[in-house]
GROMACS .gro file of C-alpha atoms in nm:
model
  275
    1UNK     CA    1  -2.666   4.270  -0.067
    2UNK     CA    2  -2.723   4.260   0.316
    3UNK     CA    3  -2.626   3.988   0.569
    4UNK     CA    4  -2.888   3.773   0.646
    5UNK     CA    5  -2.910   3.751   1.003
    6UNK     CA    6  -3.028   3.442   1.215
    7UNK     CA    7  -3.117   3.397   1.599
    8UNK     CA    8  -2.989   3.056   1.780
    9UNK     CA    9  -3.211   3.010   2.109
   10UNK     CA   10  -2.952   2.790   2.294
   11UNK     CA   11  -2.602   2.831   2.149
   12UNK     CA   12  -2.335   2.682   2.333
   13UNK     CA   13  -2.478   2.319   2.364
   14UNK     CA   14  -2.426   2.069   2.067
   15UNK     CA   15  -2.767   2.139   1.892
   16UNK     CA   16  -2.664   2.534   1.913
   17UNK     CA   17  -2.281   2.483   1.807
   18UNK     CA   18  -2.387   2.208   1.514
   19UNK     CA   19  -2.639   2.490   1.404
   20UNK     CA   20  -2.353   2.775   1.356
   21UNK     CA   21  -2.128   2.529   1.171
   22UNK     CA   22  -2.476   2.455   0.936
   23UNK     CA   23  -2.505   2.812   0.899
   24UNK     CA   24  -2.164   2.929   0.773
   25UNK     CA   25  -2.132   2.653   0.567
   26UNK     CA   26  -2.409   2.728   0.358
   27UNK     CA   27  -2.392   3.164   0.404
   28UNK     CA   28  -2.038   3.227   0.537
   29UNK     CA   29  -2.117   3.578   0.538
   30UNK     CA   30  -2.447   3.508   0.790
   31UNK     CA   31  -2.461   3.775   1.079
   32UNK     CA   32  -2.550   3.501   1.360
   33UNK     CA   33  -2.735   3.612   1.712
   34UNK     CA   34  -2.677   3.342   1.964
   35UNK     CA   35  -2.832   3.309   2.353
   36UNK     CA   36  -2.695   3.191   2.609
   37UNK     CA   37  -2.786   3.088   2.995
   38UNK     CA   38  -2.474   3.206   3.119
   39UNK     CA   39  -2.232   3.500   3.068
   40UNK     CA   40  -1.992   3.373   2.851
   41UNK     CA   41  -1.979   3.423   2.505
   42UNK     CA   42  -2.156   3.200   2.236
   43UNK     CA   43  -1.866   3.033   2.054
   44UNK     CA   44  -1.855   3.135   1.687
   45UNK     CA   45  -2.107   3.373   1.684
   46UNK     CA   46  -2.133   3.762   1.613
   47UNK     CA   47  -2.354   3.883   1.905
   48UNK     CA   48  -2.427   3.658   2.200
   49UNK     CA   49  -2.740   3.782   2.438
   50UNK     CA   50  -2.651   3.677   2.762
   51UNK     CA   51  -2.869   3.562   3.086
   52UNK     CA   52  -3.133   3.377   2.864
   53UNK     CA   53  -3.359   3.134   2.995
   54UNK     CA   54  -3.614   2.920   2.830
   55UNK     CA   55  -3.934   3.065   3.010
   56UNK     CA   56  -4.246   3.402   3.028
   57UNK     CA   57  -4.059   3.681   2.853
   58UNK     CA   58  -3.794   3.531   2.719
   59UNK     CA   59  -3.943   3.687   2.360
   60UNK     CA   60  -3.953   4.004   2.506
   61UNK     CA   61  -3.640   4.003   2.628
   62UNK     CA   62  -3.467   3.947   2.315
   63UNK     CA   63  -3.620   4.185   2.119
   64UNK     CA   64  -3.537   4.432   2.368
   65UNK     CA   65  -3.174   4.303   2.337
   66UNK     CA   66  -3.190   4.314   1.932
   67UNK     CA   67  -3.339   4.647   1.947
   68UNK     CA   68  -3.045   4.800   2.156
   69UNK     CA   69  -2.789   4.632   1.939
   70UNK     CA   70  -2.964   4.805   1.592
   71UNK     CA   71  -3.053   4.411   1.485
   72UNK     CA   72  -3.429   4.395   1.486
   73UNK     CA   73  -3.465   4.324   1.084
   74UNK     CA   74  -3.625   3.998   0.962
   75UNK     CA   75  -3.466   3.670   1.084
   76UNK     CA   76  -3.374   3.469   0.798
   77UNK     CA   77  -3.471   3.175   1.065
   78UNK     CA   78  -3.493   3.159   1.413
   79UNK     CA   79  -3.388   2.823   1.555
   80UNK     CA   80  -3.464   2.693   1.944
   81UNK     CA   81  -3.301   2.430   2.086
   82UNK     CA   82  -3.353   2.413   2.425
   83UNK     CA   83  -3.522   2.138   2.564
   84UNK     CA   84  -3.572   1.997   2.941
   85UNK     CA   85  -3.868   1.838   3.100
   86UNK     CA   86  -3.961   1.544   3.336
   87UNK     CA   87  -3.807   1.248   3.221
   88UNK     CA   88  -3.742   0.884   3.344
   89UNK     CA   89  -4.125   0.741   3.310
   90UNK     CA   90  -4.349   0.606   3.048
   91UNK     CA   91  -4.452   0.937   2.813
   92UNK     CA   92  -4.821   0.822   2.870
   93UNK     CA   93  -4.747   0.853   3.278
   94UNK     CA   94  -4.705   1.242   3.210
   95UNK     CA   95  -4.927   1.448   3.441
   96UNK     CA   96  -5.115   1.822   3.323
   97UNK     CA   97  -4.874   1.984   3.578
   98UNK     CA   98  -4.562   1.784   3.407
   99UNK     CA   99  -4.690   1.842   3.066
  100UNK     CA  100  -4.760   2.232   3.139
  101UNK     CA  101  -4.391   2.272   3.292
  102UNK     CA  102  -4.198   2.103   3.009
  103UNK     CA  103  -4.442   2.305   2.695
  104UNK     CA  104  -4.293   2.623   2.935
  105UNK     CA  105  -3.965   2.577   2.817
  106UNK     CA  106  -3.952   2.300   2.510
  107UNK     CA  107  -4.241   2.518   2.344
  108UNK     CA  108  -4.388   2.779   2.426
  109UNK     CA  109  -4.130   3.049   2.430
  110UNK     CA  110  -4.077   2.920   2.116
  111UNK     CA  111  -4.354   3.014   1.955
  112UNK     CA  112  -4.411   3.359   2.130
  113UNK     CA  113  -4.065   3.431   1.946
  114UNK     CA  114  -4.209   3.278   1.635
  115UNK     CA  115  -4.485   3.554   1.676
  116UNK     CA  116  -4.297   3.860   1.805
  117UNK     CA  117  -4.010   3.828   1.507
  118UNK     CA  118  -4.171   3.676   1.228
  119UNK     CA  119  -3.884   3.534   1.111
  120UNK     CA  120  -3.884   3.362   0.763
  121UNK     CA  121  -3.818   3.040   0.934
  122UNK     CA  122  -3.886   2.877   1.255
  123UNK     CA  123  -3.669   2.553   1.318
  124UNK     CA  124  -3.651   2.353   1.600
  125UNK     CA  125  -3.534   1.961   1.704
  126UNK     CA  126  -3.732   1.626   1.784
  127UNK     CA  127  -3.617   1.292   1.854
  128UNK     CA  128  -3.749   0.924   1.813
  129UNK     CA  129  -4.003   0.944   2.070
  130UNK     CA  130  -4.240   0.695   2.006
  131UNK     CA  131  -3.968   0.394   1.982
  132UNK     CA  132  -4.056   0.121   2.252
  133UNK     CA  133  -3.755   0.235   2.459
  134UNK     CA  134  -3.825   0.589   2.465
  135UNK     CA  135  -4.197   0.565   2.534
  136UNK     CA  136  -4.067   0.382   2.801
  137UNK     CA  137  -3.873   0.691   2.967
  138UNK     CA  138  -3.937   1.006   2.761
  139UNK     CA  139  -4.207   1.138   3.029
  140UNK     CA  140  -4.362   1.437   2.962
  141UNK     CA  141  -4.043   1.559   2.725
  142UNK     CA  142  -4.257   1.292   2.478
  143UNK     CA  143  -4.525   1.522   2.479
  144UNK     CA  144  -4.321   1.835   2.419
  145UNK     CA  145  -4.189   1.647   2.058
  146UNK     CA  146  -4.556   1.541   2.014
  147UNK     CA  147  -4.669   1.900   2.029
  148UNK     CA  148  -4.403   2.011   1.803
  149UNK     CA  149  -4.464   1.756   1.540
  150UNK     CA  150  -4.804   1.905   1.516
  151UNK     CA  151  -4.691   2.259   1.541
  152UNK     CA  152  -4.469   2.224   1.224
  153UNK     CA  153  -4.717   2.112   1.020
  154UNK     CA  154  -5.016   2.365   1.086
  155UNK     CA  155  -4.759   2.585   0.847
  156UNK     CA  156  -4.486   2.345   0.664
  157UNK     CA  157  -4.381   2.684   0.429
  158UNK     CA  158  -4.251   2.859   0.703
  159UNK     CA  159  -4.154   2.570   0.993
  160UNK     CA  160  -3.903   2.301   1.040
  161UNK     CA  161  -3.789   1.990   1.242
  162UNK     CA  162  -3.466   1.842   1.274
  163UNK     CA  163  -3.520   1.510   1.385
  164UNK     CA  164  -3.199   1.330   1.546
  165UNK     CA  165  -3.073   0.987   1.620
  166UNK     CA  166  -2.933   0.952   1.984
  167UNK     CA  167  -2.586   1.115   2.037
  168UNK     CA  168  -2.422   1.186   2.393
  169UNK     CA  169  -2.520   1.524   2.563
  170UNK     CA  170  -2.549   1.695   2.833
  171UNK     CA  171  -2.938   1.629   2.786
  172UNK     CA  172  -2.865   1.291   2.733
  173UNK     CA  173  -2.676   1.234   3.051
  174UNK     CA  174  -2.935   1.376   3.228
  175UNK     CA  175  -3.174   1.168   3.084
  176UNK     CA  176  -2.987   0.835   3.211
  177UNK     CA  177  -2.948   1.005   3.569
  178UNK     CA  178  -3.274   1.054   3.662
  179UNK     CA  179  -3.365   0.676   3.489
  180UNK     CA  180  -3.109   0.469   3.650
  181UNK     CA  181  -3.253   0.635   3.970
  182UNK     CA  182  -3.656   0.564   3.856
  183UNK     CA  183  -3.583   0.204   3.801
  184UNK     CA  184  -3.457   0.124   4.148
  185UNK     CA  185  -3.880   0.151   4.183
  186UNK     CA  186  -4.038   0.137   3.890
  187UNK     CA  187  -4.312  -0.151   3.834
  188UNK     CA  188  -4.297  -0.089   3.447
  189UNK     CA  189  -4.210  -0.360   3.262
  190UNK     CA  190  -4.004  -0.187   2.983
  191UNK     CA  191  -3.786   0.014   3.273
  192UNK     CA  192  -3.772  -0.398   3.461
  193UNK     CA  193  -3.646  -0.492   3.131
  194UNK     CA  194  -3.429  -0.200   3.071
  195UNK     CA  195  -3.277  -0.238   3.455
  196UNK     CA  196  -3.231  -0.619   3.420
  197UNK     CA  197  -3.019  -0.602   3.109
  198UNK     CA  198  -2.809  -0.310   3.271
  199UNK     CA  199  -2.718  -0.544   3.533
  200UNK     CA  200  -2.595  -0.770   3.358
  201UNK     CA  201  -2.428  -0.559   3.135
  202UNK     CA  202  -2.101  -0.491   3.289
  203UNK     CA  203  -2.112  -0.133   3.173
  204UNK     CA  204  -2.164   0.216   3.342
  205UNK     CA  205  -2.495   0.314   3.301
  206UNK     CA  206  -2.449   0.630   3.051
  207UNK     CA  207  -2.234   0.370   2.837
  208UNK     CA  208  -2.517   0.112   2.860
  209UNK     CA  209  -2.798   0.403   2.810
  210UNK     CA  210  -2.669   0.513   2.449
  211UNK     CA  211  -2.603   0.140   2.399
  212UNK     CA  212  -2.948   0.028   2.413
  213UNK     CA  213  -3.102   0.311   2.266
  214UNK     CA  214  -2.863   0.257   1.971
  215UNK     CA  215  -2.968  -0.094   1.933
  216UNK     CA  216  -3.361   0.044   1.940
  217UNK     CA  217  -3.259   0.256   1.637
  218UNK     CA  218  -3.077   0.020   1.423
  219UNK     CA  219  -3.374  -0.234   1.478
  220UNK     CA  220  -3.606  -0.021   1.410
  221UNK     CA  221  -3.442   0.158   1.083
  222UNK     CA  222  -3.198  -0.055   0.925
  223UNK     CA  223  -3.431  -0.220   0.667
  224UNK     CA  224  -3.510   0.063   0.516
  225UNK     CA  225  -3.115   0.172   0.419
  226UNK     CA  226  -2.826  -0.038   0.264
  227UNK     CA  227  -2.533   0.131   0.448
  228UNK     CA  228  -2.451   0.003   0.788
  229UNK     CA  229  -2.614   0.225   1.070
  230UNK     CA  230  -2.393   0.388   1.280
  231UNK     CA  231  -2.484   0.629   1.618
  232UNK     CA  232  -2.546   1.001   1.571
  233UNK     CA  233  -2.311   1.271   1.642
  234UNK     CA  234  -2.287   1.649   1.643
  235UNK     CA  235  -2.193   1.702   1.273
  236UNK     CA  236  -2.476   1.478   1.231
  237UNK     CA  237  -2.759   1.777   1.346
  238UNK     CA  238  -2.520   2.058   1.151
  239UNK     CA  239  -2.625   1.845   0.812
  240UNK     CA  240  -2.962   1.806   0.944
  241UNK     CA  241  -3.005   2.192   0.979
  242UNK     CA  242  -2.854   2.262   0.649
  243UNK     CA  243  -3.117   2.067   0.531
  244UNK     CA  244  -3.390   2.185   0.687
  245UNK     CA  245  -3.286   2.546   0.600
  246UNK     CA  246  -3.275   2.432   0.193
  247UNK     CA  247  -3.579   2.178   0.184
  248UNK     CA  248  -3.948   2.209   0.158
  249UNK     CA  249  -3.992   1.946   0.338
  250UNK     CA  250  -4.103   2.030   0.684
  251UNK     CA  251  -3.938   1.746   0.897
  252UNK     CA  252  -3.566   1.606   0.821
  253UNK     CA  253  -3.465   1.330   1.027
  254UNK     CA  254  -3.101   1.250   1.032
  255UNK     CA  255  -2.991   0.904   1.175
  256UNK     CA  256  -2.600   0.854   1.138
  257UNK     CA  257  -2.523   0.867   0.770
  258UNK     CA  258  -2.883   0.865   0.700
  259UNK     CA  259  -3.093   1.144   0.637
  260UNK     CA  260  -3.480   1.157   0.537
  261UNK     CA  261  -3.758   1.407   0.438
  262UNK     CA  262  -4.086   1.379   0.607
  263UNK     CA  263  -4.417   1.545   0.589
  264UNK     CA  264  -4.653   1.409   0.836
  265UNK     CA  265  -4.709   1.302   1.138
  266UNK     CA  266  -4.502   0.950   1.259
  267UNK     CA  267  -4.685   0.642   1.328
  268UNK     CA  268  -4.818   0.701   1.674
  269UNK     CA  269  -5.007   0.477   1.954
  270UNK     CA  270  -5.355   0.631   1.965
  271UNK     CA  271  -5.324   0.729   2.330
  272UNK     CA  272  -5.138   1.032   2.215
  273UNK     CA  273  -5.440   1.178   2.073
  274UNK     CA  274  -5.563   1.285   2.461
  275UNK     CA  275  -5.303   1.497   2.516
   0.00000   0.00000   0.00000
């Protein structure tokens, strides 16, 4: 019986390292194809394609790339993690220009892959967007997870999300640079909100960033489990992919120890529908 070989868009961040570790644990004899940005190689991996960026031709590129290595058989799944946009304003703020610029890398290349290697399985990770703190902030990165949400279920046999609590990132810390510098203007009144309890918080602001959004989560999930909630971490998203590579189910959310199955959209505000 032949390897089963997988492509990781994105390997050496924590969504692309927590997806190797999912992968051998469940086919330790996977042949895994990881990309990279840089020129270093993708920890834990077989075949790292360097110099790849999320944007027009990355698709191409690859398959070039697989082709030259003798690796252009069907992709048991193909999973993409990037993900970088305009952040640091209400989601419903987002502009066509900021909308078109964050589907160019959180989306699009992602599904020109999908249609170039017809993998078995597409997989790709969302977040909590539509929380009150993270309309609040998610800019047009909101609409990129609204857009996949829809995406996975035009064909739930062959698609996934991973949907993850907040955990600390490089992402993340990005995130809570470009906000603690919006809300030195911002008229909002979630960011005045958000700004007056960092003030008074006595923290840095990344501390006070994962803070808050971890108190958004656990008020807005803990009814629904017994266990205590806890904040997310990388081995968090490795059980969430080994999931999503075993279910039916086309969305699995993992939330500290929690994990959940999903198969429509979430309960959105109704201005989403214009984008």
């Amino acid at each position: 019986m032949g390897q089963n070989q997988y492509l990781i868009i994105g390997g050496s961040g924590e969504a692309g390292q927590s997806a190797i570790a999912a992968i051998r644990s469940i086919d330790p004899n996977a042949y895994i194809i990881a990309s990279t940005t840089t020129n270093e190689p993708v920890s834990n991996s077989d075949l790292s394609l360097f110099g790849k960026r999320a944007e027009p031709g990355l698709a191409t590129s690859i398959q070039e790339n697989l082709a030259k290595h003798g690796r252009l058989q069907t992709l048991q799944a193909l999973i993409y993690t990037p993900a970088l946009g305009e952040v640091g304003f209400p989601i419903a703020e987002s502009t066509p220009t900021q909308i078109k610029e964050t589907l160019g890398i959180c989306l699009d290349p992602m599904l020109h892959l999908e249609e170039v290697l017809q993998p078995k399985l597409t997989v790709t990770y969302s977040a909590f967007y539509w929380l009150s703190h993270t309309l609040a902030f998610y800019g047009s990165m909101g609409i990129a997870k609204y857009k996949a949400d829809e995406w996975v279920l035009k064909d739930p046999n062959k698609r996934r999300i991973v949907r993850a609590g907040t955990f600390f990132s490089k992402s993340v810390r990005g995130i809570s640079i470009v906000l603690q510098r919006t809300m030195k203007q911002t008229k909002n009144p979630d960011l005045l909100d958000l700004k007056s309890k960092f003030e008074t918080s006595n923290q840095k602001f990344m501390d006070f960033f994962l803070s808050y959004a971890w108190e958004h989560e656990k008020e807005s999930f803990q009814n629904q489990f017994a266990t205590p909630y806890r904040p997310t971490i990388r081995e968090d998203l490795a059980r969430g992919l080994t999931r999503a590579l075993q279910t039916q189910a086309p969305i699995v959310t993992v939330l500290g120890d929690w994990t959940w199955e999903e198969n429509q959209m979430p309960h959105l505000p109704e201005w989403f529908r214009k984008f």
